[in-house]
PDB file of C-alpha atoms in Angstrom:
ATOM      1  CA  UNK A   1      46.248 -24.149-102.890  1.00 71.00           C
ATOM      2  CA  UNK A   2      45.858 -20.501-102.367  1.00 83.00           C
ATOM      3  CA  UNK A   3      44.892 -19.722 -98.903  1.00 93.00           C
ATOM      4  CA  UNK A   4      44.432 -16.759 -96.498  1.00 97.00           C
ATOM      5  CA  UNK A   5      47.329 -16.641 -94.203  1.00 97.00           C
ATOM      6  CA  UNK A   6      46.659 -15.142 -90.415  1.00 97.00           C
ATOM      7  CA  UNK A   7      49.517 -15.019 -87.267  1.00 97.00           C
ATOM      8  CA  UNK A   8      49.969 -15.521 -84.432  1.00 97.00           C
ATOM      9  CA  UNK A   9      47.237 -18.257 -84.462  1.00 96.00           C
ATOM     10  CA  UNK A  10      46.991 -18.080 -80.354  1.00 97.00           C
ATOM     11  CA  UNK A  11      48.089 -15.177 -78.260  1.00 97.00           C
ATOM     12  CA  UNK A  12      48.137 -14.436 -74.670  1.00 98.00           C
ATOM     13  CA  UNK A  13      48.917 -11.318 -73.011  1.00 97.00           C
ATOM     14  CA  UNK A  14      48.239  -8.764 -69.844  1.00 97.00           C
ATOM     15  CA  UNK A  15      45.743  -6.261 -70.181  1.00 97.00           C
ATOM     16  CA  UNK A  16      46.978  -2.955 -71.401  1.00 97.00           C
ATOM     17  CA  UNK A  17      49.672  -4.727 -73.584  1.00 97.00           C
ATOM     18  CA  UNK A  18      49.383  -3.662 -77.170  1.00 97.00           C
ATOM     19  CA  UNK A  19      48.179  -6.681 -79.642  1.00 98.00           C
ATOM     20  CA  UNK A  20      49.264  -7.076 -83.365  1.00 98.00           C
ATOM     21  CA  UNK A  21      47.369  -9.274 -85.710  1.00 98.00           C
ATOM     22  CA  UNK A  22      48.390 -10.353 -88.879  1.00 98.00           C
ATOM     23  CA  UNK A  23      46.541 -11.165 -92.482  1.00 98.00           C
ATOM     24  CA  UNK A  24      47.996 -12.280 -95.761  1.00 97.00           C
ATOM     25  CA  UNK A  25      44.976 -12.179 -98.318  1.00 97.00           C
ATOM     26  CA  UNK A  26      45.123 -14.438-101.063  1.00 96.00           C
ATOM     27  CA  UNK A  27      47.169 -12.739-103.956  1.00 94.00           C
ATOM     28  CA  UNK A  28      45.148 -11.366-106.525  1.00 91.00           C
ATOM     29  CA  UNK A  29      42.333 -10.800-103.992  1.00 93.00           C
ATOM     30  CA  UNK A  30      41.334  -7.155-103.639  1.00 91.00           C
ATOM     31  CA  UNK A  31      39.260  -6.883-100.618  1.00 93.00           C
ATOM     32  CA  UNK A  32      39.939  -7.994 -96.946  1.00 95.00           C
ATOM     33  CA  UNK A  33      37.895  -7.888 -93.917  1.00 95.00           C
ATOM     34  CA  UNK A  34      38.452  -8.437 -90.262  1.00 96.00           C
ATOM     35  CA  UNK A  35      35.921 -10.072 -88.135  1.00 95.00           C
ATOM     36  CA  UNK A  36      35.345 -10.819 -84.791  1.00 95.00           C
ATOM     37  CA  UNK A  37      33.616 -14.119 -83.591  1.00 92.00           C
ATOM     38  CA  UNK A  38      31.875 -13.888 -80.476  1.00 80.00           C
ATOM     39  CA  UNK A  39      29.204 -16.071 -79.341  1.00 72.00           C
ATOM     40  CA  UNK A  40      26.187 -13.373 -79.043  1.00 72.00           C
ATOM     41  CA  UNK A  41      27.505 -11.943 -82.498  1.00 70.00           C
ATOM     42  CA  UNK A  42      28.411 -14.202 -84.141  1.00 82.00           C
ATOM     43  CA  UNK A  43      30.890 -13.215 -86.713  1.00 90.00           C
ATOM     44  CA  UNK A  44      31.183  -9.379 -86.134  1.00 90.00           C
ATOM     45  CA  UNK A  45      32.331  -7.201 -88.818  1.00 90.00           C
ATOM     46  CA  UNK A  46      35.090  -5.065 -87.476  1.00 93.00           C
ATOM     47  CA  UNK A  47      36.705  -3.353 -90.861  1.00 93.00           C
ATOM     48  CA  UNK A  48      36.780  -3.916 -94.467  1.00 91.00           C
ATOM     49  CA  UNK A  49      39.358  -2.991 -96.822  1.00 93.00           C
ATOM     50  CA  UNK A  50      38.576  -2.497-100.867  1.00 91.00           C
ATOM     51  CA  UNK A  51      41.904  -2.548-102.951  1.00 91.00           C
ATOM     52  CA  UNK A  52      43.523  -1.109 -99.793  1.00 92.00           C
ATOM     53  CA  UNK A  53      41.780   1.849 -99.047  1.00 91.00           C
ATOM     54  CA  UNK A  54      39.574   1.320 -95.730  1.00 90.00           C
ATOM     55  CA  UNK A  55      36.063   1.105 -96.536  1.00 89.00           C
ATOM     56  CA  UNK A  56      34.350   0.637 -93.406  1.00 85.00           C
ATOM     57  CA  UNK A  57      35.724   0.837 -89.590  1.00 83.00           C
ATOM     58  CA  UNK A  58      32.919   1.322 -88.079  1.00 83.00           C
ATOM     59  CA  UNK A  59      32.409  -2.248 -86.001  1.00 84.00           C
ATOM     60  CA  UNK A  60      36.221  -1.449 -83.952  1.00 89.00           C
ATOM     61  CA  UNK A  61      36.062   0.266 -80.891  1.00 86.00           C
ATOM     62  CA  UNK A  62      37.957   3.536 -82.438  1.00 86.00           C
ATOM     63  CA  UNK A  63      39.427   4.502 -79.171  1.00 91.00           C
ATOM     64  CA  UNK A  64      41.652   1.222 -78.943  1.00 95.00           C
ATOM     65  CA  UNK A  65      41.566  -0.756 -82.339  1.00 96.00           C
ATOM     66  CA  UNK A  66      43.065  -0.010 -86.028  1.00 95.00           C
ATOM     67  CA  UNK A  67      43.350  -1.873 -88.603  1.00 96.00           C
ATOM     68  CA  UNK A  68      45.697  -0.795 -91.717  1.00 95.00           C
ATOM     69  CA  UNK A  69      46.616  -2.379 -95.241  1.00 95.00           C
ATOM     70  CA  UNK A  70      50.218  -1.388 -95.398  1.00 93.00           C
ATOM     71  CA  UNK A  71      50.520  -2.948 -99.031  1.00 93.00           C
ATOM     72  CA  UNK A  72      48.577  -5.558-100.972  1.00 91.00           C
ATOM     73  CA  UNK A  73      49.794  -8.514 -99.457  1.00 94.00           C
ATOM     74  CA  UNK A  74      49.610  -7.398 -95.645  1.00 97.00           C
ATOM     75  CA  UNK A  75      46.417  -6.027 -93.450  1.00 97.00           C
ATOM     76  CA  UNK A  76      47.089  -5.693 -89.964  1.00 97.00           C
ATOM     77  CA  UNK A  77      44.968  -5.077 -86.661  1.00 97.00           C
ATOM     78  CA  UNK A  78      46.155  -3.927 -84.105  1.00 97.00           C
ATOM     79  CA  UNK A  79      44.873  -3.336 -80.185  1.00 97.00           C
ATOM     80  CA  UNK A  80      45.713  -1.021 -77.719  1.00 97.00           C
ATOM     81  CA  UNK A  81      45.672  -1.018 -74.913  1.00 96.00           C
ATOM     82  CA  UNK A  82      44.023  -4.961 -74.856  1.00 96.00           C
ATOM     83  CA  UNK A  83      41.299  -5.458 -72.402  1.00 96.00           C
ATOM     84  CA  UNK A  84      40.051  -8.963 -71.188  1.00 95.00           C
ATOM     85  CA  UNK A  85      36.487  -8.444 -73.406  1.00 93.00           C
ATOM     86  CA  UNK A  86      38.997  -8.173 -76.424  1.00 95.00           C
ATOM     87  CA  UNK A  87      39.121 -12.349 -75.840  1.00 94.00           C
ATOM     88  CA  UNK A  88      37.764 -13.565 -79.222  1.00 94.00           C
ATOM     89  CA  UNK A  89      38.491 -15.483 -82.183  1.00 95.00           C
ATOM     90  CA  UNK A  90      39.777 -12.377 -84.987  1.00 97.00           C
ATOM     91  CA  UNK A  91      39.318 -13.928 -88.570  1.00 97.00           C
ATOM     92  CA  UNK A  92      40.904 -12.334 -91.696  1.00 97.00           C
ATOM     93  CA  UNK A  93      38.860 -12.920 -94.886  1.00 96.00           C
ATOM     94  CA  UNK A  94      39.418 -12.046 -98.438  1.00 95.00           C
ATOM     95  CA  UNK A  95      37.879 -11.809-102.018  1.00 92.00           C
ATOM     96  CA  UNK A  96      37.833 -11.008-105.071  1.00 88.00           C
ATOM     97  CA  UNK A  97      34.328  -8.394-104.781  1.00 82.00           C
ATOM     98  CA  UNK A  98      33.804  -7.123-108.566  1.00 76.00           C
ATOM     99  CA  UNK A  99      30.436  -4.800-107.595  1.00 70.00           C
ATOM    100  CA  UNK A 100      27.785  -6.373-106.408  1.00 66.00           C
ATOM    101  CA  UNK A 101      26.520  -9.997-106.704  1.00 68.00           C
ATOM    102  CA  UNK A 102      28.845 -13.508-106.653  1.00 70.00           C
ATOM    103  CA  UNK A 103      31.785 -12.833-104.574  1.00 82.00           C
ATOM    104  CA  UNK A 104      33.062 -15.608-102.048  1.00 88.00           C
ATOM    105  CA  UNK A 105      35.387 -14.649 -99.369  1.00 92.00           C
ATOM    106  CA  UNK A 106      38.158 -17.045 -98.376  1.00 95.00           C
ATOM    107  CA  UNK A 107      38.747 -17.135 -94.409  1.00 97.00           C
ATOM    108  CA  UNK A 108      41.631 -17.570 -92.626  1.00 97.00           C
ATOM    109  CA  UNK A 109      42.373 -19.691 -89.957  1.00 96.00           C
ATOM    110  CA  UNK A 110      41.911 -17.190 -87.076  1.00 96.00           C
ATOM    111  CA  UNK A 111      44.076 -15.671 -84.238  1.00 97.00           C
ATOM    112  CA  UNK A 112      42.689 -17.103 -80.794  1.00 96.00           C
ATOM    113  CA  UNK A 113      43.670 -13.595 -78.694  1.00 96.00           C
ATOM    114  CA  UNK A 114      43.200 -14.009 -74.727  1.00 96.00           C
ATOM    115  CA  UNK A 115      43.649 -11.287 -72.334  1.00 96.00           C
ATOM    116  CA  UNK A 116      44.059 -11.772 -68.834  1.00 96.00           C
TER     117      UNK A 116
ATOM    118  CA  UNK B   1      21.638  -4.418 -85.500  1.00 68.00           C
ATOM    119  CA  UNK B   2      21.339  -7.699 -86.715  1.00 81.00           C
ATOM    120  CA  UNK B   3      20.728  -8.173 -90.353  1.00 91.00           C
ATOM    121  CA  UNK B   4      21.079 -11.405 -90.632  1.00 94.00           C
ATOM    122  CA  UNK B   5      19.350 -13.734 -87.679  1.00 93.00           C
ATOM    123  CA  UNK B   6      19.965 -17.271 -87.302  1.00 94.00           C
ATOM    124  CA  UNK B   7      17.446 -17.776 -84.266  1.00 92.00           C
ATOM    125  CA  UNK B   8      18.426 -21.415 -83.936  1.00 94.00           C
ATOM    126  CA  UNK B   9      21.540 -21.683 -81.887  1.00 93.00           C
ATOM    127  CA  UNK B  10      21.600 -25.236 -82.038  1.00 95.00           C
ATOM    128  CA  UNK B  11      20.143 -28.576 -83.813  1.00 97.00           C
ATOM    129  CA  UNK B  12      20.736 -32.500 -83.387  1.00 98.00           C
ATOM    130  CA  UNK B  13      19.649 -34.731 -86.579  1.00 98.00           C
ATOM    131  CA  UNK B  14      19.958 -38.263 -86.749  1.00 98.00           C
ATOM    132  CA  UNK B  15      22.179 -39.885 -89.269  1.00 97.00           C
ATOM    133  CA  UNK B  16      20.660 -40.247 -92.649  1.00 97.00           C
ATOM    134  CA  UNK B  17      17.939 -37.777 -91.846  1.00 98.00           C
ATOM    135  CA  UNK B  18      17.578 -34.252 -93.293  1.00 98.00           C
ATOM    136  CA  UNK B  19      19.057 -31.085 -91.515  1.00 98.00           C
ATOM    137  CA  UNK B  20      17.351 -27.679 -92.436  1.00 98.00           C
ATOM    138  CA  UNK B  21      19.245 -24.826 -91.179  1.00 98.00           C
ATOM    139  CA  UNK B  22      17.113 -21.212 -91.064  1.00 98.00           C
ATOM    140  CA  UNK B  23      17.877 -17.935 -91.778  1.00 97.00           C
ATOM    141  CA  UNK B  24      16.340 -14.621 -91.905  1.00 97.00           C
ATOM    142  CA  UNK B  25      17.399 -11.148 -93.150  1.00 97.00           C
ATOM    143  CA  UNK B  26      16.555  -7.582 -92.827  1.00 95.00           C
ATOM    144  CA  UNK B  27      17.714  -5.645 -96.115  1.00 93.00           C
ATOM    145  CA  UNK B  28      15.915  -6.398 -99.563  1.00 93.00           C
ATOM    146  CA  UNK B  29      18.590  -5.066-101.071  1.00 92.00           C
ATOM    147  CA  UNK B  30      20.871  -7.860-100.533  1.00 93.00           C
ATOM    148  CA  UNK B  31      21.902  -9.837-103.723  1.00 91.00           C
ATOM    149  CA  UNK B  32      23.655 -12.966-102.804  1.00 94.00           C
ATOM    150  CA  UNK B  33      23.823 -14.988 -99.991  1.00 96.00           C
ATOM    151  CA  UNK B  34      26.114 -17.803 -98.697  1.00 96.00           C
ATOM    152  CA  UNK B  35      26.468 -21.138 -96.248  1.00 97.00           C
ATOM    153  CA  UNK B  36      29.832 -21.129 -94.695  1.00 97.00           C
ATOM    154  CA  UNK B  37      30.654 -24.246 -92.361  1.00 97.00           C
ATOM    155  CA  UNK B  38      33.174 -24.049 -89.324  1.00 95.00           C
ATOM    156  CA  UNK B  39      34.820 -26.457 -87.979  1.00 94.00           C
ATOM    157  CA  UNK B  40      36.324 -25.829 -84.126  1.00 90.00           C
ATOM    158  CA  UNK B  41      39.799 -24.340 -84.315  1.00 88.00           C
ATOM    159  CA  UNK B  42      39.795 -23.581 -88.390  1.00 93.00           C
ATOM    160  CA  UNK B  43      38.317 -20.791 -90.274  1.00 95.00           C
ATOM    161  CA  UNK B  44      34.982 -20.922 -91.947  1.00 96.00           C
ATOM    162  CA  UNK B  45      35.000 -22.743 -95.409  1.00 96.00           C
ATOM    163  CA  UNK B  46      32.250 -21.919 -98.189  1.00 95.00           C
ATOM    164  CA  UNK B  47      29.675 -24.280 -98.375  1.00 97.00           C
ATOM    165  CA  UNK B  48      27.223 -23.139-101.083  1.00 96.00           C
ATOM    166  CA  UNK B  49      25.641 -19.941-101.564  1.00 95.00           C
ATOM    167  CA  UNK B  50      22.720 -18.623-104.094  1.00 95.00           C
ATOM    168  CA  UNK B  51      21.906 -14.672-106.361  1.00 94.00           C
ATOM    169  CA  UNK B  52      18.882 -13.179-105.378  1.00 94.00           C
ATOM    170  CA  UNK B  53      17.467 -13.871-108.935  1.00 93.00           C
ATOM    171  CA  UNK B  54      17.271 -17.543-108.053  1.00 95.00           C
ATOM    172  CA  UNK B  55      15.104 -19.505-105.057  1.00 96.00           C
ATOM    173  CA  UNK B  56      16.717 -22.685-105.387  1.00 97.00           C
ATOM    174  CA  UNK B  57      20.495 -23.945-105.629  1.00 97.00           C
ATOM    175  CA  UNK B  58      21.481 -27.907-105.136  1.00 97.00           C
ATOM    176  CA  UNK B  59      25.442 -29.062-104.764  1.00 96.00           C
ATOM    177  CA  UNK B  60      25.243 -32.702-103.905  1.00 97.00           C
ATOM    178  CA  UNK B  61      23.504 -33.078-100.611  1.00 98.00           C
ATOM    179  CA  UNK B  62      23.043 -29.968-100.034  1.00 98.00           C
ATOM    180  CA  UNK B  63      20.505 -27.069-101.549  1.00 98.00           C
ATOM    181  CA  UNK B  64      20.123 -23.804-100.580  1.00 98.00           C
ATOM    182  CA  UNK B  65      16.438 -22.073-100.835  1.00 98.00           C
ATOM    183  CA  UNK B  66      15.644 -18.599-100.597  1.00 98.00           C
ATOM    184  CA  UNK B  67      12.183 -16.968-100.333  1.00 97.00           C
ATOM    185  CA  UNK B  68      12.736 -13.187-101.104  1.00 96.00           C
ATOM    186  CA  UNK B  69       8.907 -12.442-100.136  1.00 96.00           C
ATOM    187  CA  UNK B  70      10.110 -13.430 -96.646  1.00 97.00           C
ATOM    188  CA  UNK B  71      13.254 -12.636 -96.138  1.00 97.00           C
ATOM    189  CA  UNK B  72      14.429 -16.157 -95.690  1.00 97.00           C
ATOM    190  CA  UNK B  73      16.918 -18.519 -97.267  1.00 97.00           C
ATOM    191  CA  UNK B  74      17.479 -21.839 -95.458  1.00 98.00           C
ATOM    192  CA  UNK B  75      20.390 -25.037 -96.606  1.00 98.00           C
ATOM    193  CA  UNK B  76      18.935 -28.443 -96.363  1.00 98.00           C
ATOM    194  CA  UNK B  77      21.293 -31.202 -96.181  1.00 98.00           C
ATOM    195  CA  UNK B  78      19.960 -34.703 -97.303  1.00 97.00           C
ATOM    196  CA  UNK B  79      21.518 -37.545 -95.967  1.00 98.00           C
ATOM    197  CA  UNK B  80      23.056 -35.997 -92.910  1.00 98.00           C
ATOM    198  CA  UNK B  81      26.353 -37.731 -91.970  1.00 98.00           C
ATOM    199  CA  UNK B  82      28.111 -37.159 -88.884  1.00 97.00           C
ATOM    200  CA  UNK B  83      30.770 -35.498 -90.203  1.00 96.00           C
ATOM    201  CA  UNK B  84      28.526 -32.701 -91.454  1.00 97.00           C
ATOM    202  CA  UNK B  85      28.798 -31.441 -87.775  1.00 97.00           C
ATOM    203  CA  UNK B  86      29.701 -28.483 -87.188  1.00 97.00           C
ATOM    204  CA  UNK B  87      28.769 -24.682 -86.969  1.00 96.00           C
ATOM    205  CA  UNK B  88      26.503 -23.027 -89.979  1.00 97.00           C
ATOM    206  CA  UNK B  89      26.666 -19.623 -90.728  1.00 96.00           C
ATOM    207  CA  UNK B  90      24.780 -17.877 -92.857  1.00 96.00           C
ATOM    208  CA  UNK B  91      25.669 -14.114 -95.126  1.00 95.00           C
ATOM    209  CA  UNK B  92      24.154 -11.912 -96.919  1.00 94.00           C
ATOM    210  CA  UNK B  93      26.207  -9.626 -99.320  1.00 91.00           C
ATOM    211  CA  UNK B  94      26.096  -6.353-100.834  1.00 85.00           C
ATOM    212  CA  UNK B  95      29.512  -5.725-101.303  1.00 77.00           C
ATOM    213  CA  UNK B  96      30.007  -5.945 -97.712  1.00 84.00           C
ATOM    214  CA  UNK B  97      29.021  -9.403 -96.143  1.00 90.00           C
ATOM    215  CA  UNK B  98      26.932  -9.840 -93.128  1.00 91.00           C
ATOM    216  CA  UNK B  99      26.689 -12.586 -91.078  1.00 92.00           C
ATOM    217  CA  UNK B 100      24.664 -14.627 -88.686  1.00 92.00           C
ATOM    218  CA  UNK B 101      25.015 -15.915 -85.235  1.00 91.00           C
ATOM    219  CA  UNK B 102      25.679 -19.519 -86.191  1.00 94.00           C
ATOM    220  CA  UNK B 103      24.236 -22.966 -85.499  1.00 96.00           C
ATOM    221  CA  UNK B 104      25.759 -25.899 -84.453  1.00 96.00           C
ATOM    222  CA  UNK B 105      24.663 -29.149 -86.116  1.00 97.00           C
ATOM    223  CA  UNK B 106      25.225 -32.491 -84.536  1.00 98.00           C
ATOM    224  CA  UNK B 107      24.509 -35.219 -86.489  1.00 98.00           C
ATOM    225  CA  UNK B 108      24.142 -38.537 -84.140  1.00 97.00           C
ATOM    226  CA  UNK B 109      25.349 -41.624 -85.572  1.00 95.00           C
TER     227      UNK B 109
END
């Protein structure tokens, strides 16, 4: 049962401590996005990878957030400093997106990230 | 800016009796669109979702319209059972996928 793979699935830490989540995308898939669930956003695209080159960034706060693919079965965001408005849900997703029209992303389970 | 809206943030249905979830969007140029359904604590899961060239899709209980014209898909679900509660989203995708605010469906037993 292929599934999209995210740790840690609950973090805590001090503000200004640097923040590391993780994604495993279902092999085979070749894009990934991050999102951000908030509850005036919803789910709030933050970046959005196509066969690992970065396709769009533009929903992160640039100052403090990247997010990298290092290879094909690894995407990574990472925060830092963390402030306490970073508290969210982060959800990995990925697909197989052939152009445009029928493409289903698979979620992960999300990384619950509270900073105090 | 929003481009997809879900201006219902919430919606109770009694058991048995149909749920219609709304949605609008802003871009025409979107070509498919989707129903995700979240449960608390666990990622959204893919409900149903529906190309541009159609205006209806059924899976079981539920069906997916969209109205192009408007701007406006909604997902009926006929019978609603209480374990159909949980949060809705709604996407729109291009490529990249957009998605709504949510609503949360309780259906009372």
């Amino acid at each position: 049962d292929a599934r999209v793979t995210q740790t840690p699935r609950h973090k805590v830490t001090e503000m200004g401590q640097e923040v590391t989540m993780r994604c495993q995308p279902i092999l085979g898939h070749n894009t990934v996005f991050w999102y951000r669930q908030t509850m005036m956003q919803g789910l709030e695209l933050l970046a959005y990878f196509r066969n690992r080159a970065p396709l769009d960034d533009s929903g992160m706060p640039k100052d403090r957030f990247s997010a990298e693919m290092p290879d094909a079965t690894l995407a990574t965001l990472k925060i830092q400093p963390s402030e306490p408005r970073d508290s969210a849900v982060y959800f990995c997703a990925s697909g197989l997106v052939l152009g445009t029209g029928a493409n289903v992303l698979t979620f992960g389970a999300g990384s619950r990230l509270t900073v105090l | 800016d929003q481009q997809v809206k879900q201006n219902s943030p919430s919606l109770s249905v009694q058991e048995g009796r149909i749920s219609i979830l709304n949605c609008d969007y802003t871009n025409s140029m979107f070509d498919y669109f989707l129903w995700y359904k979240k449960y608390p604590a666990e990622g959204p899961t893919f409900l149903i979702s529906i190309s541009s060239i159609k205006d209806k899709n059924e899976d079981g209980r539920f069906t997916v319209f969209l109205n192009k014209s408007a701007k406006h898909l909604s997902l009926h679900i006929v019978p609603s059972q209480p374990g159909d509660s949980a949060v809705y989203f709604c996407a729109a995708s291009r490529n990249q996928f957009y998605f709504g605010t949510g609503t949360s469906l309780t259906v009372i037993p």
